[in-house]
Amino acid sequence: MTKQLDLLDIQGNVIRAYGRFGFPVARYVFLNITDDGIGRDFVGEITKKVTTSVEWGKKDDGEIARPKWTVNIAFTYQGMKELGIPRSSLVGFSPEFVSGMKERKDILGDDGVSSPEHWDPIWQGNRETRDKDVHIFVALNAQYGKDTDLLEESYQWLLGVVNQHKKGVVILGGHKGDDGTLMDYQDAKIVLDEHGMPTAKEHFGYTDGISDPVFEGVPYDADRINGRGKQMEDGSWAPLATGEFLLGHIDEAKEYPPAPAPILLSRNGTYMVYRKLHENVATFESYLDEHGKKYAGGKELLAAKFVGRWRDNGAPLTEAPDAASKAAFDAKYAAADDKGKDDLLSNFTYDDDMSGAKCPFSSHIRRINPRASLEMVSDPDKAGALKVSKNAFDTPGALSNRRRLLRRGLPYGQVKDRTKDDGNHGIIIMMVNADINRQFEFVQQQWINYGNDFRAGSDKEIILGNHSANEKFPSKAVLQVDPDSDEAPYILSKIPRFVETRGGDYFFIPSMTALRMIARGVIDPT
Amino acid sequence: MASNISGNAYALTILSPIKDGFTQDEIAYSDIVRDRLQGWNTEQNSPMTLTPQTYLCRFFVLDDVYTESLPGASALDTIVDWLPFVPDWARRCALPAEDHLKSRYLVFSSNFYCGPSGSVDDYLRGMWNAIGDRVQDIWGYCYGFEAVNDADSFIAYMKKCQLTATLFFVGANDDPLEEQLKALYLKQEFAKFAVDNQGLSAAELKQNFQAFFERVQPANLSAPTWAAGKYRLD
């Protein structure tokens, strides 16, 4: 890595998944601007506290110390407009950012129980009337305090700032919490195990967020490139181009991503997709039980097939496709140091699994990040088999490098009864990318809710797919087997909807420079 | 490679000039034609699904040809540009003329199974016999169509309007349509069979498969099968 990003200019939530950096609890607050001048003052006040991406060190050494809690801020298109960004700058934002998530529901497959009329009240009201529009997003992440509730401390600070600007900004309530209570904020926190110990799991029991992309210029990701960057022709890994995730930098097409003028408004900024996803744990458990009894490999292997990783430690199926290889993997994993563990979990390819016998084509990790596996052709020597098509593209990852997403976010709520779907539990997922349409929306439409690129017809991704409740057109997915074996593929029939959308929108995360300029009202593209 | 043919598939391209006139309601004939074609969208399915052996076809009304700009000038024109005594009107006259169609056209293109004969006659005869009234409805405002009153005259007329296709891509394999529709039907039914019978014992599976085989009758092309033009499961 030779490129060094200006980390003091980039907001911290772009580069860091806070959960992994010791900030396991979060609160997301959304505001409406009622007066543009006071709104800009509010942004200025918040900006003073905004956490950047800088490397933390010791204050005594002249470095910036790790904060007890973090603050980050982002805006919807309406928010940018309310803050008085000139029209000639506004026209430079992407059309999907202007439209917002609700209007993009057909592309995103937010239908049936996931359609906007079922979203949390705050998201139902958003983009309907001016006073209910979500303009500003403030994210607070906190460490666990020994004696004090640091998250509450950060929230009280925010309430103080809001209070000082109450004639110009209003907190929008309407987030569904426990027992349907409406909250003024969205709480999120990592899932605790039965002993109250923190885990890296979401409510279905999977380890989340292992293979987050690594891109050029982030010093503390330099030893995490293998399996997370882009695959090169010689099999090595390189960090992805910065411009896939930050505006104002060269992307994988060797171009600057489209961005609004002036460059000071967009450079080191990016787009964020905020989505509240409810998890139907009872439906998941009963479907897994039902098919776990029939599936020859047993329930835990079947659970692993849904996602492509084993639930207990996240072991990838490509490396541990059955019980025997899993035992061998576990032994190696137990003996490895942290770096070795990380490598075991993320440094793999699909080169030896082109027919999907180990990691199914419709499993979560293969759909979300296919690595080089889309470079496949039918094997002329073996019926029903696929193989790597060498030299079909410039690099093995040519079809996936421009569809990557930084995943930020945390689970929310707690499962109190695994036999019920309607509790308060799910994931707040925040995806960061330079082009919402090319990256997030493409993955959602083509790879999650459709299977053609994976030669899986209209089969959807098993966990996140907007599976059909319609008896006439039930969702299915196929768990492939080795074409050389006598085994029959296992067909997951009548897949119910495990995950439902409960709201969200598209946001712009400006750089620190842009935030200061927005606050002063000096954005001027001329 | 013979013109219009790729394997057993035929690419038919028809351009029929539409008369330059209008109805009593003061609607141009070409607009009537377009309107009638657009009306097909609201029907249960396209009348063309009734025309045997049609793989894929398309109708549209061509209003005119479009250019983005005038064609580039030659090297000689550039030299003329340097000569100060050539007046502007002379330069403009020297520019190539802009091309336009003399009339509006009904365009019909179809990819169909023609078989080893490579002939278009059987297909057009099938079209006339199946949807002759609809054909008259659409082509009725075209020059010379008044001479069409049966399959033979329809074939003769269409051949007069035909453009040669020298290069085309066939999006279907080489089999007759009935074969392809049956194969599609069998694929769908077999996928359902696989889902419904997963995990049964060998004996049960064999029994159910025999019943399945008798029901779907793989050798019988006429029934049960996938209906031409049907585009989703039901």
PDB file of N, CA, C and O in Angstrom, chain A residues 443-500:
ATOM      1  N   VAL A 443     -26.335  -5.367  -6.336  1.00  0.00           N
ATOM      2  CA  VAL A 443     -26.209  -6.593  -5.535  1.00  0.00           C
ATOM      3  C   VAL A 443     -27.592  -7.028  -5.034  1.00  0.00           C
ATOM      4  O   VAL A 443     -27.963  -8.198  -5.106  1.00  0.00           O
ATOM      5  N   GLN A 444     -28.363  -6.054  -4.561  1.00  0.00           N
ATOM      6  CA  GLN A 444     -29.687  -6.357  -4.031  1.00  0.00           C
ATOM      7  C   GLN A 444     -30.602  -6.923  -5.125  1.00  0.00           C
ATOM      8  O   GLN A 444     -31.276  -7.927  -4.922  1.00  0.00           O
ATOM      9  N   GLN A 445     -30.607  -6.305  -6.274  1.00  0.00           N
ATOM     10  CA  GLN A 445     -31.533  -6.713  -7.332  1.00  0.00           C
ATOM     11  C   GLN A 445     -31.084  -7.978  -8.063  1.00  0.00           C
ATOM     12  O   GLN A 445     -31.868  -8.898  -8.265  1.00  0.00           O
ATOM     13  N   GLN A 446     -29.811  -7.992  -8.467  1.00  0.00           N
ATOM     14  CA  GLN A 446     -29.353  -9.074  -9.334  1.00  0.00           C
ATOM     15  C   GLN A 446     -28.806 -10.282  -8.578  1.00  0.00           C
ATOM     16  O   GLN A 446     -28.898 -11.401  -9.073  1.00  0.00           O
ATOM     17  N   TRP A 447     -28.199 -10.048  -7.450  1.00  0.00           N
ATOM     18  CA  TRP A 447     -27.520 -11.153  -6.762  1.00  0.00           C
ATOM     19  C   TRP A 447     -28.304 -11.683  -5.575  1.00  0.00           C
ATOM     20  O   TRP A 447     -28.206 -12.847  -5.245  1.00  0.00           O
ATOM     21  N   ILE A 448     -29.079 -10.819  -4.899  1.00  0.00           N
ATOM     22  CA  ILE A 448     -29.861 -11.309  -3.761  1.00  0.00           C
ATOM     23  C   ILE A 448     -31.228 -11.801  -4.222  1.00  0.00           C
ATOM     24  O   ILE A 448     -31.655 -12.885  -3.861  1.00  0.00           O
ATOM     25  N   ASN A 449     -31.894 -11.001  -5.058  1.00  0.00           N
ATOM     26  CA  ASN A 449     -33.265 -11.363  -5.421  1.00  0.00           C
ATOM     27  C   ASN A 449     -33.395 -12.050  -6.782  1.00  0.00           C
ATOM     28  O   ASN A 449     -34.500 -12.243  -7.283  1.00  0.00           O
ATOM     29  N   TYR A 450     -32.278 -12.422  -7.385  1.00  0.00           N
ATOM     30  CA  TYR A 450     -32.293 -13.079  -8.691  1.00  0.00           C
ATOM     31  C   TYR A 450     -31.040 -13.933  -8.777  1.00  0.00           C
ATOM     32  O   TYR A 450     -30.057 -13.623  -8.093  1.00  0.00           O
ATOM     33  N   GLY A 451     -31.044 -14.990  -9.590  1.00  0.00           N
ATOM     34  CA  GLY A 451     -29.889 -15.888  -9.544  1.00  0.00           C
ATOM     35  C   GLY A 451     -29.176 -16.137 -10.852  1.00  0.00           C
ATOM     36  O   GLY A 451     -28.289 -16.985 -10.942  1.00  0.00           O
ATOM     37  N   ASN A 452     -29.559 -15.394 -11.883  1.00  0.00           N
ATOM     38  CA  ASN A 452     -29.062 -15.733 -13.214  1.00  0.00           C
ATOM     39  C   ASN A 452     -27.538 -15.671 -13.338  1.00  0.00           C
ATOM     40  O   ASN A 452     -26.942 -16.514 -14.009  1.00  0.00           O
ATOM     41  N   ASP A 453     -26.910 -14.692 -12.685  1.00  0.00           N
ATOM     42  CA  ASP A 453     -25.447 -14.586 -12.776  1.00  0.00           C
ATOM     43  C   ASP A 453     -24.756 -15.803 -12.166  1.00  0.00           C
ATOM     44  O   ASP A 453     -23.593 -16.061 -12.442  1.00  0.00           O
ATOM     45  N   PHE A 454     -25.489 -16.516 -11.305  1.00  0.00           N
ATOM     46  CA  PHE A 454     -24.906 -17.683 -10.635  1.00  0.00           C
ATOM     47  C   PHE A 454     -25.411 -18.977 -11.265  1.00  0.00           C
ATOM     48  O   PHE A 454     -25.308 -20.044 -10.671  1.00  0.00           O
ATOM     49  N   ARG A 455     -25.995 -18.863 -12.430  1.00  0.00           N
ATOM     50  CA  ARG A 455     -26.620 -20.000 -13.119  1.00  0.00           C
ATOM     51  C   ARG A 455     -27.640 -20.678 -12.211  1.00  0.00           C
ATOM     52  O   ARG A 455     -27.759 -21.892 -12.180  1.00  0.00           O
ATOM     53  N   ALA A 456     -28.330 -19.870 -11.439  1.00  0.00           N
ATOM     54  CA  ALA A 456     -29.315 -20.405 -10.507  1.00  0.00           C
ATOM     55  C   ALA A 456     -30.720 -19.943 -10.881  1.00  0.00           C
ATOM     56  O   ALA A 456     -31.599 -19.879 -10.021  1.00  0.00           O
ATOM     57  N   GLY A 457     -30.927 -19.618 -12.167  1.00  0.00           N
ATOM     58  CA  GLY A 457     -32.254 -19.203 -12.616  1.00  0.00           C
ATOM     59  C   GLY A 457     -32.788 -18.052 -11.801  1.00  0.00           C
ATOM     60  O   GLY A 457     -32.089 -17.064 -11.577  1.00  0.00           O
ATOM     61  N   SER A 458     -34.026 -18.184 -11.311  1.00  0.00           N
ATOM     62  CA  SER A 458     -34.586 -17.095 -10.515  1.00  0.00           C
ATOM     63  C   SER A 458     -34.476 -17.391  -9.020  1.00  0.00           C
ATOM     64  O   SER A 458     -35.130 -16.739  -8.219  1.00  0.00           O
ATOM     65  N   ASP A 459     -33.660 -18.358  -8.635  1.00  0.00           N
ATOM     66  CA  ASP A 459     -33.449 -18.633  -7.203  1.00  0.00           C
ATOM     67  C   ASP A 459     -32.827 -17.406  -6.537  1.00  0.00           C
ATOM     68  O   ASP A 459     -31.920 -16.784  -7.076  1.00  0.00           O
ATOM     69  N   LYS A 460     -33.330 -17.098  -5.344  1.00  0.00           N
ATOM     70  CA  LYS A 460     -32.834 -15.927  -4.604  1.00  0.00           C
ATOM     71  C   LYS A 460     -31.802 -16.363  -3.563  1.00  0.00           C
ATOM     72  O   LYS A 460     -31.703 -17.545  -3.232  1.00  0.00           O
ATOM     73  N   GLU A 461     -31.079 -15.383  -3.048  1.00  0.00           N
ATOM     74  CA  GLU A 461     -30.171 -15.655  -1.935  1.00  0.00           C
ATOM     75  C   GLU A 461     -31.017 -16.177  -0.772  1.00  0.00           C
ATOM     76  O   GLU A 461     -32.090 -15.643  -0.489  1.00  0.00           O
ATOM     77  N   ILE A 462     -30.531 -17.237  -0.095  1.00  0.00           N
ATOM     78  CA  ILE A 462     -31.385 -17.976   0.834  1.00  0.00           C
ATOM     79  C   ILE A 462     -31.831 -17.135   2.034  1.00  0.00           C
ATOM     80  O   ILE A 462     -33.011 -17.117   2.382  1.00  0.00           O
ATOM     81  N   ILE A 463     -30.913 -16.413   2.654  1.00  0.00           N
ATOM     82  CA  ILE A 463     -31.260 -15.687   3.883  1.00  0.00           C
ATOM     83  C   ILE A 463     -31.977 -14.360   3.609  1.00  0.00           C
ATOM     84  O   ILE A 463     -33.008 -14.060   4.192  1.00  0.00           O
ATOM     85  N   LEU A 464     -31.439 -13.566   2.685  1.00  0.00           N
ATOM     86  CA  LEU A 464     -31.947 -12.201   2.495  1.00  0.00           C
ATOM     87  C   LEU A 464     -32.978 -12.069   1.378  1.00  0.00           C
ATOM     88  O   LEU A 464     -33.632 -11.043   1.262  1.00  0.00           O
ATOM     89  N   GLY A 465     -33.109 -13.077   0.527  1.00  0.00           N
ATOM     90  CA  GLY A 465     -33.991 -12.982  -0.636  1.00  0.00           C
ATOM     91  C   GLY A 465     -35.421 -12.617  -0.243  1.00  0.00           C
ATOM     92  O   GLY A 465     -35.888 -13.004   0.829  1.00  0.00           O
ATOM     93  N   ASN A 466     -36.098 -11.863  -1.134  1.00  0.00           N
ATOM     94  CA  ASN A 466     -37.500 -11.509  -0.833  1.00  0.00           C
ATOM     95  C   ASN A 466     -38.389 -12.659  -1.287  1.00  0.00           C
ATOM     96  O   ASN A 466     -39.184 -12.532  -2.207  1.00  0.00           O
ATOM     97  N   HIS A 467     -38.244 -13.788  -0.605  1.00  0.00           N
ATOM     98  CA  HIS A 467     -38.923 -15.012  -1.016  1.00  0.00           C
ATOM     99  C   HIS A 467     -40.423 -14.810  -1.089  1.00  0.00           C
ATOM    100  O   HIS A 467     -41.002 -14.048  -0.320  1.00  0.00           O
ATOM    101  N   SER A 468     -41.008 -15.547  -2.024  1.00  0.00           N
ATOM    102  CA  SER A 468     -42.412 -15.348  -2.309  1.00  0.00           C
ATOM    103  C   SER A 468     -43.282 -16.095  -1.319  1.00  0.00           C
ATOM    104  O   SER A 468     -43.061 -17.274  -1.032  1.00  0.00           O
ATOM    105  N   ALA A 469     -44.277 -15.389  -0.844  1.00  0.00           N
ATOM    106  CA  ALA A 469     -45.240 -16.027   0.035  1.00  0.00           C
ATOM    107  C   ALA A 469     -46.343 -16.669  -0.805  1.00  0.00           C
ATOM    108  O   ALA A 469     -47.211 -17.359  -0.293  1.00  0.00           O
ATOM    109  N   ASN A 470     -46.295 -16.419  -2.103  1.00  0.00           N
ATOM    110  CA  ASN A 470     -47.327 -16.906  -3.007  1.00  0.00           C
ATOM    111  C   ASN A 470     -47.179 -18.413  -3.204  1.00  0.00           C
ATOM    112  O   ASN A 470     -46.156 -18.894  -3.671  1.00  0.00           O
ATOM    113  N   GLU A 471     -48.207 -19.164  -2.850  1.00  0.00           N
ATOM    114  CA  GLU A 471     -48.174 -20.616  -2.977  1.00  0.00           C
ATOM    115  C   GLU A 471     -47.923 -21.067  -4.414  1.00  0.00           C
ATOM    116  O   GLU A 471     -47.354 -22.114  -4.658  1.00  0.00           O
ATOM    117  N   LYS A 472     -48.380 -20.248  -5.339  1.00  0.00           N
ATOM    118  CA  LYS A 472     -48.267 -20.618  -6.752  1.00  0.00           C
ATOM    119  C   LYS A 472     -46.830 -20.552  -7.254  1.00  0.00           C
ATOM    120  O   LYS A 472     -46.429 -21.316  -8.118  1.00  0.00           O
ATOM    121  N   PHE A 473     -46.071 -19.583  -6.750  1.00  0.00           N
ATOM    122  CA  PHE A 473     -44.689 -19.408  -7.217  1.00  0.00           C
ATOM    123  C   PHE A 473     -43.725 -19.465  -6.041  1.00  0.00           C
ATOM    124  O   PHE A 473     -43.085 -18.482  -5.703  1.00  0.00           O
ATOM    125  N   PRO A 474     -43.660 -20.614  -5.368  1.00  0.00           N
ATOM    126  CA  PRO A 474     -42.823 -20.663  -4.161  1.00  0.00           C
ATOM    127  C   PRO A 474     -41.340 -20.531  -4.489  1.00  0.00           C
ATOM    128  O   PRO A 474     -40.880 -20.975  -5.532  1.00  0.00           O
ATOM    129  N   SER A 475     -40.615 -19.891  -3.564  1.00  0.00           N
ATOM    130  CA  SER A 475     -39.172 -19.751  -3.725  1.00  0.00           C
ATOM    131  C   SER A 475     -38.494 -21.086  -3.477  1.00  0.00           C
ATOM    132  O   SER A 475     -38.924 -21.856  -2.623  1.00  0.00           O
ATOM    133  N   LYS A 476     -37.414 -21.310  -4.196  1.00  0.00           N
ATOM    134  CA  LYS A 476     -36.617 -22.498  -3.906  1.00  0.00           C
ATOM    135  C   LYS A 476     -35.140 -22.149  -4.083  1.00  0.00           C
ATOM    136  O   LYS A 476     -34.808 -21.086  -4.629  1.00  0.00           O
ATOM    137  N   ALA A 477     -34.290 -23.014  -3.609  1.00  0.00           N
ATOM    138  CA  ALA A 477     -32.860 -22.872  -3.862  1.00  0.00           C
ATOM    139  C   ALA A 477     -32.265 -24.273  -3.897  1.00  0.00           C
ATOM    140  O   ALA A 477     -32.782 -25.190  -3.247  1.00  0.00           O
ATOM    141  N   VAL A 478     -31.223 -24.424  -4.657  1.00  0.00           N
ATOM    142  CA  VAL A 478     -30.621 -25.750  -4.824  1.00  0.00           C
ATOM    143  C   VAL A 478     -29.272 -25.774  -4.113  1.00  0.00           C
ATOM    144  O   VAL A 478     -28.464 -24.855  -4.258  1.00  0.00           O
ATOM    145  N   LEU A 479     -29.049 -26.814  -3.329  1.00  0.00           N
ATOM    146  CA  LEU A 479     -27.732 -27.028  -2.725  1.00  0.00           C
ATOM    147  C   LEU A 479     -27.010 -28.038  -3.618  1.00  0.00           C
ATOM    148  O   LEU A 479     -27.348 -29.224  -3.641  1.00  0.00           O
ATOM    149  N   GLN A 480     -26.033 -27.534  -4.357  1.00  0.00           N
ATOM    150  CA  GLN A 480     -25.361 -28.360  -5.351  1.00  0.00           C
ATOM    151  C   GLN A 480     -24.523 -29.463  -4.703  1.00  0.00           C
ATOM    152  O   GLN A 480     -24.140 -29.363  -3.539  1.00  0.00           O
ATOM    153  N   VAL A 481     -24.231 -30.493  -5.489  1.00  0.00           N
ATOM    154  CA  VAL A 481     -23.329 -31.563  -5.035  1.00  0.00           C
ATOM    155  C   VAL A 481     -22.224 -31.721  -6.071  1.00  0.00           C
ATOM    156  O   VAL A 481     -22.309 -31.191  -7.187  1.00  0.00           O
ATOM    157  N   ASP A 482     -21.194 -32.461  -5.700  1.00  0.00           N
ATOM    158  CA  ASP A 482     -20.087 -32.710  -6.617  1.00  0.00           C
ATOM    159  C   ASP A 482     -20.611 -33.469  -7.842  1.00  0.00           C
ATOM    160  O   ASP A 482     -21.216 -34.533  -7.696  1.00  0.00           O
ATOM    161  N   PRO A 483     -20.396 -32.934  -9.039  1.00  0.00           N
ATOM    162  CA  PRO A 483     -20.906 -33.603 -10.238  1.00  0.00           C
ATOM    163  C   PRO A 483     -20.360 -35.029 -10.398  1.00  0.00           C
ATOM    164  O   PRO A 483     -20.964 -35.845 -11.084  1.00  0.00           O
ATOM    165  N   ASP A 484     -19.227 -35.332  -9.746  1.00  0.00           N
ATOM    166  CA  ASP A 484     -18.658 -36.682  -9.835  1.00  0.00           C
ATOM    167  C   ASP A 484     -19.327 -37.671  -8.892  1.00  0.00           C
ATOM    168  O   ASP A 484     -19.134 -38.866  -9.015  1.00  0.00           O
ATOM    169  N   SER A 485     -20.060 -37.148  -7.923  1.00  0.00           N
ATOM    170  CA  SER A 485     -20.618 -38.041  -6.906  1.00  0.00           C
ATOM    171  C   SER A 485     -21.969 -38.587  -7.348  1.00  0.00           C
ATOM    172  O   SER A 485     -22.547 -38.132  -8.329  1.00  0.00           O
ATOM    173  N   ASP A 486     -22.485 -39.553  -6.583  1.00  0.00           N
ATOM    174  CA  ASP A 486     -23.810 -40.100  -6.868  1.00  0.00           C
ATOM    175  C   ASP A 486     -24.889 -39.409  -6.051  1.00  0.00           C
ATOM    176  O   ASP A 486     -26.049 -39.784  -6.106  1.00  0.00           O
ATOM    177  N   GLU A 487     -24.485 -38.427  -5.260  1.00  0.00           N
ATOM    178  CA  GLU A 487     -25.462 -37.736  -4.417  1.00  0.00           C
ATOM    179  C   GLU A 487     -26.441 -36.932  -5.264  1.00  0.00           C
ATOM    180  O   GLU A 487     -26.105 -36.486  -6.356  1.00  0.00           O
ATOM    181  N   ALA A 488     -27.636 -36.762  -4.700  1.00  0.00           N
ATOM    182  CA  ALA A 488     -28.611 -35.897  -5.373  1.00  0.00           C
ATOM    183  C   ALA A 488     -28.507 -34.506  -4.763  1.00  0.00           C
ATOM    184  O   ALA A 488     -28.294 -34.374  -3.559  1.00  0.00           O
ATOM    185  N   PRO A 489     -28.639 -33.465  -5.568  1.00  0.00           N
ATOM    186  CA  PRO A 489     -28.663 -32.124  -4.985  1.00  0.00           C
ATOM    187  C   PRO A 489     -29.843 -32.000  -4.037  1.00  0.00           C
ATOM    188  O   PRO A 489     -30.863 -32.662  -4.234  1.00  0.00           O
ATOM    189  N   TYR A 490     -29.708 -31.179  -3.005  1.00  0.00           N
ATOM    190  CA  TYR A 490     -30.830 -30.970  -2.093  1.00  0.00           C
ATOM    191  C   TYR A 490     -31.551 -29.689  -2.493  1.00  0.00           C
ATOM    192  O   TYR A 490     -30.919 -28.646  -2.691  1.00  0.00           O
ATOM    193  N   ILE A 491     -32.853 -29.795  -2.615  1.00  0.00           N
ATOM    194  CA  ILE A 491     -33.630 -28.614  -3.007  1.00  0.00           C
ATOM    195  C   ILE A 491     -34.353 -28.055  -1.788  1.00  0.00           C
ATOM    196  O   ILE A 491     -35.128 -28.752  -1.133  1.00  0.00           O
ATOM    197  N   LEU A 492     -34.069 -26.812  -1.479  1.00  0.00           N
ATOM    198  CA  LEU A 492     -34.805 -26.116  -0.422  1.00  0.00           C
ATOM    199  C   LEU A 492     -36.079 -25.588  -1.060  1.00  0.00           C
ATOM    200  O   LEU A 492     -36.030 -24.700  -1.903  1.00  0.00           O
ATOM    201  N   SER A 493     -37.208 -26.155  -0.682  1.00  0.00           N
ATOM    202  CA  SER A 493     -38.458 -25.759  -1.320  1.00  0.00           C
ATOM    203  C   SER A 493     -39.233 -24.797  -0.436  1.00  0.00           C
ATOM    204  O   SER A 493     -39.037 -24.767   0.782  1.00  0.00           O
ATOM    205  N   LYS A 494     -40.123 -24.055  -1.041  1.00  0.00           N
ATOM    206  CA  LYS A 494     -41.025 -23.124  -0.336  1.00  0.00           C
ATOM    207  C   LYS A 494     -40.289 -22.341   0.747  1.00  0.00           C
ATOM    208  O   LYS A 494     -40.660 -22.360   1.923  1.00  0.00           O
ATOM    209  N   ILE A 495     -39.240 -21.642   0.353  1.00  0.00           N
ATOM    210  CA  ILE A 495     -38.475 -20.853   1.324  1.00  0.00           C
ATOM    211  C   ILE A 495     -39.323 -19.660   1.760  1.00  0.00           C
ATOM    212  O   ILE A 495     -39.795 -18.888   0.926  1.00  0.00           O
ATOM    213  N   PRO A 496     -39.548 -19.515   3.059  1.00  0.00           N
ATOM    214  CA  PRO A 496     -40.301 -18.348   3.533  1.00  0.00           C
ATOM    215  C   PRO A 496     -39.387 -17.133   3.623  1.00  0.00           C
ATOM    216  O   PRO A 496     -38.174 -17.248   3.452  1.00  0.00           O
ATOM    217  N   ARG A 497     -39.958 -15.978   3.906  1.00  0.00           N
ATOM    218  CA  ARG A 497     -39.130 -14.774   4.012  1.00  0.00           C
ATOM    219  C   ARG A 497     -38.540 -14.702   5.419  1.00  0.00           C
ATOM    220  O   ARG A 497     -39.260 -14.505   6.382  1.00  0.00           O
ATOM    221  N   PHE A 498     -37.229 -14.882   5.501  1.00  0.00           N
ATOM    222  CA  PHE A 498     -36.559 -14.866   6.804  1.00  0.00           C
ATOM    223  C   PHE A 498     -36.305 -13.440   7.275  1.00  0.00           C
ATOM    224  O   PHE A 498     -36.239 -13.173   8.463  1.00  0.00           O
ATOM    225  N   VAL A 499     -36.119 -12.536   6.327  1.00  0.00           N
ATOM    226  CA  VAL A 499     -35.729 -11.171   6.678  1.00  0.00           C
ATOM    227  C   VAL A 499     -36.675 -10.183   5.988  1.00  0.00           C
ATOM    228  O   VAL A 499     -36.997 -10.352   4.816  1.00  0.00           O
ATOM    229  N   GLU A 500     -37.157  -9.193   6.746  1.00  0.00           N
ATOM    230  CA  GLU A 500     -38.079  -8.192   6.192  1.00  0.00           C
ATOM    231  C   GLU A 500     -37.490  -6.791   6.358  1.00  0.00           C
ATOM    232  O   GLU A 500     -36.922  -6.485   7.398  1.00  0.00           O
TER     233      GLU A 500
END
